[in-house]
Coordinates of C-alpha atoms and ligand atoms in Angstrom, one line a residue:
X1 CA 119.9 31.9 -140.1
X2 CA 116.5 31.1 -141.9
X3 CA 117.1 26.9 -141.6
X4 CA 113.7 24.8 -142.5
X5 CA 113.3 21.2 -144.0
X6 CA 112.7 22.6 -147.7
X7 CA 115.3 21.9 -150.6
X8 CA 117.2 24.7 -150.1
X9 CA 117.1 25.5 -146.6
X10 CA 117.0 21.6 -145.6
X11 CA 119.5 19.4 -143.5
X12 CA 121.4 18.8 -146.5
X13 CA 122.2 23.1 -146.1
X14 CA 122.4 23.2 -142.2
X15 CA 126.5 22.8 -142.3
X16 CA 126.7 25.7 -144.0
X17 CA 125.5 27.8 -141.0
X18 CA 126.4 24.8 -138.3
X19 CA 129.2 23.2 -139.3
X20 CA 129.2 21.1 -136.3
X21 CA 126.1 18.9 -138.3
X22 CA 129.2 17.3 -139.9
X23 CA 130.6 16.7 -136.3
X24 CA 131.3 13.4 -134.3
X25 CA 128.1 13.0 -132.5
X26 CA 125.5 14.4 -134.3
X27 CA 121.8 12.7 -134.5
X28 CA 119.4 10.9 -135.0
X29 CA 120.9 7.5 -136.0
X30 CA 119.9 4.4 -137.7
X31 CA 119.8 1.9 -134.3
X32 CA 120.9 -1.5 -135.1
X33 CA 119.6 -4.0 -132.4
X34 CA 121.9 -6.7 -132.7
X35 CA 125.2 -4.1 -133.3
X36 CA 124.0 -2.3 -129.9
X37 CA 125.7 -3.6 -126.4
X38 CA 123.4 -5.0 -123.4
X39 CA 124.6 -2.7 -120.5
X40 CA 122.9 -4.9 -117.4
X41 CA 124.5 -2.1 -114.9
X42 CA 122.0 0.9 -116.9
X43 CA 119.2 1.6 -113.8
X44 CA 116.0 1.8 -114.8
X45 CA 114.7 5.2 -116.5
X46 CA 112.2 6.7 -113.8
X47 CA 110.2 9.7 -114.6
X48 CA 108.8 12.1 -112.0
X49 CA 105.7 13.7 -113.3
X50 CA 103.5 13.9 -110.6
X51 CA 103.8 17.3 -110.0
X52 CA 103.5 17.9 -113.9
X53 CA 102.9 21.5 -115.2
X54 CA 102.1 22.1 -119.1
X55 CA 102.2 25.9 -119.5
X56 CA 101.4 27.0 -123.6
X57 CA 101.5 24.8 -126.7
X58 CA 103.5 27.0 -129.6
X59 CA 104.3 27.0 -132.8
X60 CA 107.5 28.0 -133.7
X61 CA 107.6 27.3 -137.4
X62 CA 109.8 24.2 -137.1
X63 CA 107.2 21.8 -134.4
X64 CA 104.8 22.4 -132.1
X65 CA 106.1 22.1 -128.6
X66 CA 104.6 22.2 -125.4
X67 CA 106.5 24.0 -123.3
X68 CA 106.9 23.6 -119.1
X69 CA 107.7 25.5 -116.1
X70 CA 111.2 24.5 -115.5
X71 CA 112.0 26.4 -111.8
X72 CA 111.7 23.9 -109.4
X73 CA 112.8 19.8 -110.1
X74 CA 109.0 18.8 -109.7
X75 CA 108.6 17.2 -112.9
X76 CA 112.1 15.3 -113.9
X77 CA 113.6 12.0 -115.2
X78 CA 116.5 10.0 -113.3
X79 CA 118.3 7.1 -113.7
X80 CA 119.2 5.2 -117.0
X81 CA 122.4 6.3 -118.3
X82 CA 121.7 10.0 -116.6
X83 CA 123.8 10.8 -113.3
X84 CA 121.7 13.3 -111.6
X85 CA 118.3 14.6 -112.2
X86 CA 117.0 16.7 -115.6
X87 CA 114.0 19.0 -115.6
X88 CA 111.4 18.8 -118.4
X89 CA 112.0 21.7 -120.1
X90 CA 109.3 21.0 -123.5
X91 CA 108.2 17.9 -125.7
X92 CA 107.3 18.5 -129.5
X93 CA 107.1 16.2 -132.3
X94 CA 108.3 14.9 -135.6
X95 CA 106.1 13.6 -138.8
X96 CA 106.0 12.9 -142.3
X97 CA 103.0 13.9 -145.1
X98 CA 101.7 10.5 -144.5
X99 CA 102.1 7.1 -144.2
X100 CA 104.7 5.6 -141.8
X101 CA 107.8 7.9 -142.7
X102 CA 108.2 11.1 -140.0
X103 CA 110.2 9.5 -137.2
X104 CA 114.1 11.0 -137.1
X105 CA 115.5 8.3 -135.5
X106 CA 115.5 4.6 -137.6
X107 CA 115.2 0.9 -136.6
X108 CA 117.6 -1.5 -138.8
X109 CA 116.2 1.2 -141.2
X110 CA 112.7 1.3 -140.0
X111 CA 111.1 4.5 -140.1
X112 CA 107.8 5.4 -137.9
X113 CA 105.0 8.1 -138.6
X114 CA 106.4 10.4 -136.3
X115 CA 109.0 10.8 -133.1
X116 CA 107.8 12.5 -129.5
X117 CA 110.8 14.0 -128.4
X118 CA 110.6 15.1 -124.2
X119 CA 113.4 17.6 -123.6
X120 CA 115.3 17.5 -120.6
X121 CA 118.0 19.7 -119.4
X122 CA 121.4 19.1 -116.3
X123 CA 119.7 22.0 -113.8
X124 CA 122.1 20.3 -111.0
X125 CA 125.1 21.7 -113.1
X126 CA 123.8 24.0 -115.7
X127 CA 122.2 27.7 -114.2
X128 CA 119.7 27.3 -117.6
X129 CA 118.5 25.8 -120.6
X130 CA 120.3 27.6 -122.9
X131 CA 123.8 26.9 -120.9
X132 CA 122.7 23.4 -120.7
X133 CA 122.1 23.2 -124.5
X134 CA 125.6 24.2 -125.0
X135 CA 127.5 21.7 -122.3
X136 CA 128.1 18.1 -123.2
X137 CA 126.2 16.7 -120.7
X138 CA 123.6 18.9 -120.7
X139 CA 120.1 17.7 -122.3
X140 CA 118.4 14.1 -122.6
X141 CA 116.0 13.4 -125.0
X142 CA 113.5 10.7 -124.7
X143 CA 112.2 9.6 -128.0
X144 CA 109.2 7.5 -128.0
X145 CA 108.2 6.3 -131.9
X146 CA 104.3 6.9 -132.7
X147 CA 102.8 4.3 -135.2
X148 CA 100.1 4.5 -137.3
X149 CA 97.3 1.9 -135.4
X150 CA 94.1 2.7 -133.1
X151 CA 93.6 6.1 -131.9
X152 CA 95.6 7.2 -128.5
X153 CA 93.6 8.7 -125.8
X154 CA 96.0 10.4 -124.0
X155 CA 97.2 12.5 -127.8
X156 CA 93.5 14.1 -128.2
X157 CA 94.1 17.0 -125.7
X158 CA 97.0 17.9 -127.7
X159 CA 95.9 17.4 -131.4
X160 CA 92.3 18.6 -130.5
X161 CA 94.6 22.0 -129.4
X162 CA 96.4 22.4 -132.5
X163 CA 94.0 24.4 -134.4
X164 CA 94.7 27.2 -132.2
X165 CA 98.7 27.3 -132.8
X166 CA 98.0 26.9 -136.9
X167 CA 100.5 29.5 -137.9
X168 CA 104.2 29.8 -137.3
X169 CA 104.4 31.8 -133.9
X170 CA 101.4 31.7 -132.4
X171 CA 101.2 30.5 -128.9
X172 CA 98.3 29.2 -126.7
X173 CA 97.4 28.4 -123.5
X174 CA 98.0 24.5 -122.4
X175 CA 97.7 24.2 -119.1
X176 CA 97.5 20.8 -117.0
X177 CA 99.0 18.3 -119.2
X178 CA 101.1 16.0 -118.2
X179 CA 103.2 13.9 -120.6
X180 CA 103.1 10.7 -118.5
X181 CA 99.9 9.5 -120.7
X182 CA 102.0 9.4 -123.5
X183 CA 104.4 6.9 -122.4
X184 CA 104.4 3.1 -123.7
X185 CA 103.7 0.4 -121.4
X186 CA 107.8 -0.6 -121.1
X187 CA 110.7 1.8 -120.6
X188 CA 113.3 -1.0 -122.1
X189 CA 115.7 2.1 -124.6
X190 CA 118.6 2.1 -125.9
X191 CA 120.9 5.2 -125.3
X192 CA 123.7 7.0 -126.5
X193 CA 125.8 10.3 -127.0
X194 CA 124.2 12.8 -129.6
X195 CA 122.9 16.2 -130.4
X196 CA 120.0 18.2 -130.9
X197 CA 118.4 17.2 -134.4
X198 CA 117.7 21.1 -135.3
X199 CA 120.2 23.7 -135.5
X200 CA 122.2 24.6 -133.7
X201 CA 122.8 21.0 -133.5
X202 CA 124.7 21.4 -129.9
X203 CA 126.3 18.3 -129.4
X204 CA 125.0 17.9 -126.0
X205 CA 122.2 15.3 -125.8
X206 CA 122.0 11.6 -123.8
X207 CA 119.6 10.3 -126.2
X208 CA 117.3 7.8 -124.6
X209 CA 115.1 5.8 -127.4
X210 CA 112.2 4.1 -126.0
X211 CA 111.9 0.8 -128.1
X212 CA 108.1 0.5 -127.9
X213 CA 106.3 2.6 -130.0
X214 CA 102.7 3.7 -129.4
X215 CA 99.7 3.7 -131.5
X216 CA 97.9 7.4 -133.2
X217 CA 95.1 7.3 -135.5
X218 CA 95.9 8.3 -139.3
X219 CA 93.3 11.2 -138.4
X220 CA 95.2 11.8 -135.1
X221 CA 98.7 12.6 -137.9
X222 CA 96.4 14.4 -140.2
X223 CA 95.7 17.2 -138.0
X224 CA 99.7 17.5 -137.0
X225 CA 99.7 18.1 -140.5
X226 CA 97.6 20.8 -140.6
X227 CA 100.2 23.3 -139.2
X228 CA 101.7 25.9 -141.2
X229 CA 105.6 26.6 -141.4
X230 CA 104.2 30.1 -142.1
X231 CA 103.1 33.1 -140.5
X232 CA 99.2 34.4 -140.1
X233 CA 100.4 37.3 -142.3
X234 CA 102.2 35.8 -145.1
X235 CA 100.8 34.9 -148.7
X236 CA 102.4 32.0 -148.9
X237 CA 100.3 28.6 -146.3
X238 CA 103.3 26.3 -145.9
X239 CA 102.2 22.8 -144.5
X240 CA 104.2 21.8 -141.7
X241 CA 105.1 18.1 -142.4
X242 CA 108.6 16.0 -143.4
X243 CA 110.0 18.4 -140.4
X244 CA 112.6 15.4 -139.8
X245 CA 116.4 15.2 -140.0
X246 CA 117.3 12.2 -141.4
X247 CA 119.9 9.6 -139.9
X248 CA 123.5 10.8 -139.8
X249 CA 127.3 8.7 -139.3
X250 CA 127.6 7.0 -136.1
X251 CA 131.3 7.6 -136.2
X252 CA 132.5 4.8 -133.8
X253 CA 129.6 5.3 -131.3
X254 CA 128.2 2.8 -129.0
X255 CA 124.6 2.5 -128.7
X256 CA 123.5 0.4 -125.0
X257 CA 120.8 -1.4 -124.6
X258 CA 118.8 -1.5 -120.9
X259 CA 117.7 -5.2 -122.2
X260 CA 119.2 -8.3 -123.5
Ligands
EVG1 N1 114.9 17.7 -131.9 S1 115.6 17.8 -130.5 O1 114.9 17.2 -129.4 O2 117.0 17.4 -130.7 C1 115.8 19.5 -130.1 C2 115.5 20.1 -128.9 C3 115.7 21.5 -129.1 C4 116.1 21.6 -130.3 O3 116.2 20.4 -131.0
ZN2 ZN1 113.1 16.8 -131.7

């Protein structure tokens, strides 16, 4: 199931192997402010991260992801549209080849340089990830929009450690970092029923999309796109950049809004 963002193997192709990408709740979406519904009974999102543990950064030909350990409910979101607690399972990213295209979910059509996905899985009804990934209510995604501004602070430790995961599959150590710096100063999001935006596509994701962006440096992108969609061994140095799906049908969907 070799999938990639490339002509052939793109998301235009990804039915072929998945033909739930042409399902009812697929993602991203385009978000349209004034078409989405002010829900004043959503809680606030609230993210526990104290206890945060960062365990590797990897590169698995598709992103780089920073991957947690997910055994205990130390480091979890609650609230918004969510019932119960989910565990941060990884976070990974999104981005164009330059400029202010990258992002996978839109704005009334407004793209951003890139999309910081945190991953979140059900571990009060689901025994693992992979179980959760599968289930309908089994994953949120928070997606926080990166724009193209003054350099972030809290993004060095991560983009200063991507030289060491250049190639697809190679994995390093990343310990200590916690997330929680990468967060804009409101929580306001809109929310709504989708899937996983690489195959296999699962239809099983509460998307929550935080409506304020935060601000990388240009040089901050550049070195995202430095990565290579290929392996250390192959003749062929692939960058890794565009690695976006772009905006699918809502199909009668409601998108809330935590703000009026
Ligand atoms: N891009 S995303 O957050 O929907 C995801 C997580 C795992 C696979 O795809
Ligand atoms: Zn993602």
């Amino acid at each position: 199931h070799p999938w990639g963002y490339g002509d052939e193997d793109g998301p235009e192709a990804w039915h072929k192997d998945y033909p739930i990408a042409q399902g009812n709740r697929q993602s991203p979406i385009n978000i349209v402010p004034e078409e989405t519904m002010y829900d004043a009974s959503l809680p606030p999102i609230f993210l526990s991260y104290e206890h945060c543990n960062s365990i590797n950064i990897y590169n698995n030909g598709h992103s780089v992801i920073v991957e947690f350990d997910d055994t205990d409910d130390r480091t979890v979101i609650r609230g918004g549209p969510l019932d119960n607690a989910y565990r941060l399972k990884q976070f990974h990213f999104h981005w164009g080849g330059k400029g202010s295209h990258g992002s996978e979910h839109t704005v009334s059509g407004k793209t951003y340089a890139s999309e910081l996905h945190l991953v979140h899985w059900n571990a009060a009804k689901y025994k693992t990830f992979g179980e959760a990934a599968a289930g309908p209510d089994g994953l949120a995604v928070i997606a926080i929009f990166l724009e193209i501004g003054d350099e972030h602070r809290g993004l060095h430790k991560i983009t200063d450690a991507l030289y060491m995961v250049k190639f697809k599959g190679s994995v390093a150590d990343f310990k200590g970092f916690n997330p929680k710096c990468l967060l804009p100063n409101s929580l306001l999001f809109w929310t709504y029923p989708g899937s996983l935006t690489t195959p296999p596509l699962h239809e099983s994701v509460t998307w929550i999309v935080l409506k304020e962006p935060i601000t990388v440096s240009e040089k901050q992108m550049g070195k995202f796109r430095m990565l290579l969609i290929s392996g250390e061994e192959e003749e062929e140095r692939t960058r890794m950049e565009n690695n976006f799906r772009p905006p699918q049908p809502l199909k009668g969907r409601k998108v809330r809004a935590s703000f009026d």
